[in-house]
Tab-separated table of C-alpha atoms in Angstrom:
chain	number	residue	atom	x	y	z
A	1	MET	CA	-31.379	22.781	-0.485
A	2	ASN	CA	-31.748	21.987	3.220
A	3	THR	CA	-30.645	18.406	2.547
A	4	ILE	CA	-27.389	19.622	0.983
A	5	VAL	CA	-26.692	21.898	3.955
A	6	VAL	CA	-27.307	19.026	6.372
A	7	LEU	CA	-25.029	16.689	4.371
A	8	LEU	CA	-22.270	19.290	4.163
A	9	SER	CA	-22.470	20.069	7.863
A	10	ALA	CA	-22.448	16.347	8.710
A	11	THR	CA	-19.435	15.831	6.479
A	12	SER	CA	-17.563	18.792	7.915
A	13	TYR	CA	-18.373	17.570	11.435
A	14	LYS	CA	-17.114	14.100	10.552
A	15	PHE	CA	-13.768	15.432	9.300
A	16	SER	CA	-13.373	18.424	11.613
A	17	HIS	CA	-11.411	16.409	14.186
A	18	ILE	CA	-8.829	15.555	11.518
A	19	LEU	CA	-8.068	19.214	10.869
A	20	ASP	CA	-7.845	19.968	14.591
A	21	ASN	CA	-5.011	17.510	15.175
A	22	PRO	CA	-2.003	17.696	12.815
A	23	VAL	CA	-0.819	14.192	13.779
A	24	VAL	CA	-4.177	12.706	12.789
A	25	MET	CA	-4.088	14.686	9.553
A	26	LEU	CA	-0.550	13.475	8.746
A	27	ASP	CA	-1.619	9.928	9.597
A	28	LYS	CA	-4.530	10.092	7.142
A	29	VAL	CA	-2.456	11.756	4.401
A	30	THR	CA	0.429	9.278	4.665
A	31	ALA	CA	-2.028	6.353	4.751
A	32	SER	CA	-3.682	7.650	1.574
A	33	LEU	CA	-0.343	8.149	-0.187
A	34	ALA	CA	0.801	4.650	0.835
A	35	TYR	CA	-2.486	3.255	-0.528
A	36	ILE	CA	-1.954	5.004	-3.880
A	37	ALA	CA	1.617	3.674	-4.047
A	38	LEU	CA	0.350	0.162	-3.215
A	39	ILE	CA	-2.151	0.327	-6.068
A	40	LEU	CA	0.596	1.406	-8.490
A	41	VAL	CA	2.859	-1.416	-7.328
A	42	VAL	CA	0.177	-4.110	-7.503
A	43	ILE	CA	-1.292	-2.966	-10.807
A	44	LYS	CA	2.106	-3.758	-12.362
A	45	PHE	CA	1.437	-7.456	-11.766
A	46	VAL	CA	-1.996	-7.209	-13.380
A	47	SER	CA	-0.650	-5.284	-16.379
A	48	LYS	CA	2.038	-7.951	-16.880
A	49	LEU	CA	-0.577	-10.699	-17.024
A	50	LEU	CA	-2.689	-8.765	-19.520
A	51	ALA	CA	0.361	-7.768	-21.602
A	52	LYS	CA	1.140	-11.458	-22.090
A	53	LYS	CA	-2.190	-11.770	-23.908
A	54	ASN	CA	-0.760	-9.531	-26.662
A	55	ILE	CA	-3.085	-6.594	-26.043
A	56	PRO	CA	-1.131	-3.531	-27.245
A	57	PHE	CA	-2.581	-1.135	-24.661
A	58	PHE	CA	-1.537	-3.356	-21.772
A	59	ALA	CA	1.930	-3.888	-23.239
A	60	LYS	CA	2.432	-0.100	-23.257
A	61	LEU	CA	0.903	0.220	-19.798
A	62	ASP	CA	3.184	-2.531	-18.498
A	63	ARG	CA	6.278	-0.767	-19.856
A	64	PHE	CA	5.175	2.495	-18.217
A	65	LEU	CA	4.410	0.802	-14.903
A	66	MET	CA	7.795	-0.934	-14.954
A	67	LYS	CA	9.413	2.504	-15.069
A	68	ILE	CA	7.534	3.651	-11.965
A	69	HIS	CA	7.514	0.309	-10.115
A	70	LYS	CA	10.691	0.997	-8.136
A	71	PRO	CA	9.839	4.615	-7.198
A	72	ALA	CA	6.307	3.542	-6.249
A	73	SER	CA	7.751	0.760	-4.079
A	74	LEU	CA	10.039	3.229	-2.356
A	75	ALA	CA	7.114	5.628	-1.846
A	76	LEU	CA	5.052	2.760	-0.403
A	77	ILE	CA	7.739	1.970	2.168
A	78	VAL	CA	8.375	5.628	3.053
A	79	PHE	CA	4.693	6.560	3.389
A	80	GLY	CA	3.873	3.252	5.103
A	81	THR	CA	6.613	3.901	7.667
A	82	LEU	CA	5.420	7.469	8.243
A	83	HIS	CA	1.835	6.209	8.579
A	84	ALA	CA	3.004	3.691	11.193
A	85	ILE	CA	4.764	6.433	13.145
A	86	PHE	CA	1.818	8.840	12.991
A	87	SER	CA	-0.729	6.144	13.839
A	88	VAL	CA	0.878	5.134	17.142
A	89	TYR	CA	-1.521	7.532	18.889
A	90	SER	CA	-4.475	5.374	17.814
A	91	ILE	CA	-3.323	2.179	19.557
A	92	ALA	CA	-5.019	3.391	22.750
A	93	SER	CA	-8.373	3.744	20.966
A	94	ILE	CA	-8.299	0.453	19.017
A	95	THR	CA	-6.782	-2.939	19.655
A	96	ILE	CA	-3.186	-3.583	18.708
A	97	TRP	CA	-4.137	-5.990	15.885
A	98	PRO	CA	-4.574	-3.403	13.109
A	99	TRP	CA	-1.232	-1.872	14.045
A	100	LEU	CA	0.511	-5.284	14.112
A	101	LEU	CA	-0.988	-6.286	10.771
A	102	GLY	CA	0.127	-2.970	9.301
A	103	LEU	CA	3.622	-3.619	10.629
A	104	ILE	CA	3.660	-7.108	9.071
A	105	CYS	CA	2.450	-5.569	5.808
A	106	LEU	CA	5.240	-3.004	5.900
A	107	LEU	CA	7.862	-5.653	6.710
A	108	SER	CA	6.554	-7.780	3.826
A	109	CYS	CA	6.951	-4.818	1.470
A	110	ILE	CA	10.506	-4.354	2.691
A	111	ALA	CA	11.129	-8.099	2.203
A	112	ALA	CA	9.902	-7.815	-1.406
A	113	VAL	CA	12.399	-5.005	-2.019
A	114	VAL	CA	15.197	-6.956	-0.313
A	115	CYS	CA	14.455	-9.931	-2.595
A	116	PHE	CA	15.054	-7.679	-5.577
A	117	VAL	CA	18.194	-6.065	-4.153
A	118	VAL	CA	19.925	-9.345	-3.230
A	119	ARG	CA	18.642	-11.378	-6.204
A	120	LYS	CA	22.116	-11.867	-7.706
A	121	LYS	CA	23.550	-13.048	-4.377
A	122	MET	CA	20.909	-15.719	-3.805
A	123	PRO	CA	21.959	-19.368	-4.179
A	124	ASP	CA	19.449	-19.696	-7.016
A	125	PRO	CA	19.107	-16.229	-8.594
A	126	LYS	CA	16.081	-17.337	-10.628
A	127	ARG	CA	14.062	-17.850	-7.430
A	128	TRP	CA	14.105	-14.190	-6.338
A	129	LEU	CA	10.874	-13.422	-8.206
A	130	THR	CA	9.079	-16.256	-6.409
A	131	TYR	CA	10.129	-14.864	-3.027
A	132	HIS	CA	9.286	-11.354	-4.199
A	133	ARG	CA	5.760	-12.436	-5.149
A	134	ILE	CA	5.243	-14.382	-1.917
A	135	ALA	CA	6.237	-11.304	0.087
A	136	THR	CA	3.840	-9.240	-2.031
A	137	ILE	CA	0.963	-11.656	-1.429
A	138	VAL	CA	1.637	-11.589	2.324
A	139	ALA	CA	1.701	-7.783	2.160
A	140	LEU	CA	-1.649	-7.676	0.342
A	141	ILE	CA	-3.362	-10.116	2.711
A	142	THR	CA	-2.117	-8.302	5.790
A	143	TYR	CA	-2.979	-4.942	4.220
A	144	PHE	CA	-6.621	-5.921	3.699
A	145	ALA	CA	-6.830	-7.426	7.199
A	146	HIS	CA	-5.215	-4.247	8.580
A	147	VAL	CA	-7.752	-1.983	6.876
A	148	ILE	CA	-10.747	-4.133	7.812
A	149	LEU	CA	-9.736	-4.390	11.464
A	150	ALA	CA	-8.865	-0.700	11.664
A	151	LYS	CA	-12.352	0.181	10.377
A	152	ILE	CA	-14.343	-2.146	12.637
A	153	MET	CA	-12.390	-1.717	15.867
């Protein structure tokens, strides 16, 4: 019983500073919501690959994820932007690299959306998906680097 009390008090101490500062709390909430949106956006690619293997569950999942792909992308950009705004306070306590990588990630997400929006105006309209996927890969790489550097710095 004493162990549980110690763990709960350690946990509440660890997170008590978040509740004291509304900007920190909004930063953490928007980061979490952007992460959930990123998972929904990326899982669409995985479901597409598995749907091509004629597995009925993944075909249904892929159709569902296609319906929420655009709203999830919009949510990712909105929550990512809000997270960037709310996290400006932390630049003084960590190096600028996590913030820059997060910015590159956000810009890559925006580039992926722009590829979709202007696909019919591109010189070769069939190439939009290639650019879209490249922007997504850049976003994922910079996202993981952003999270790793933010945790260790």
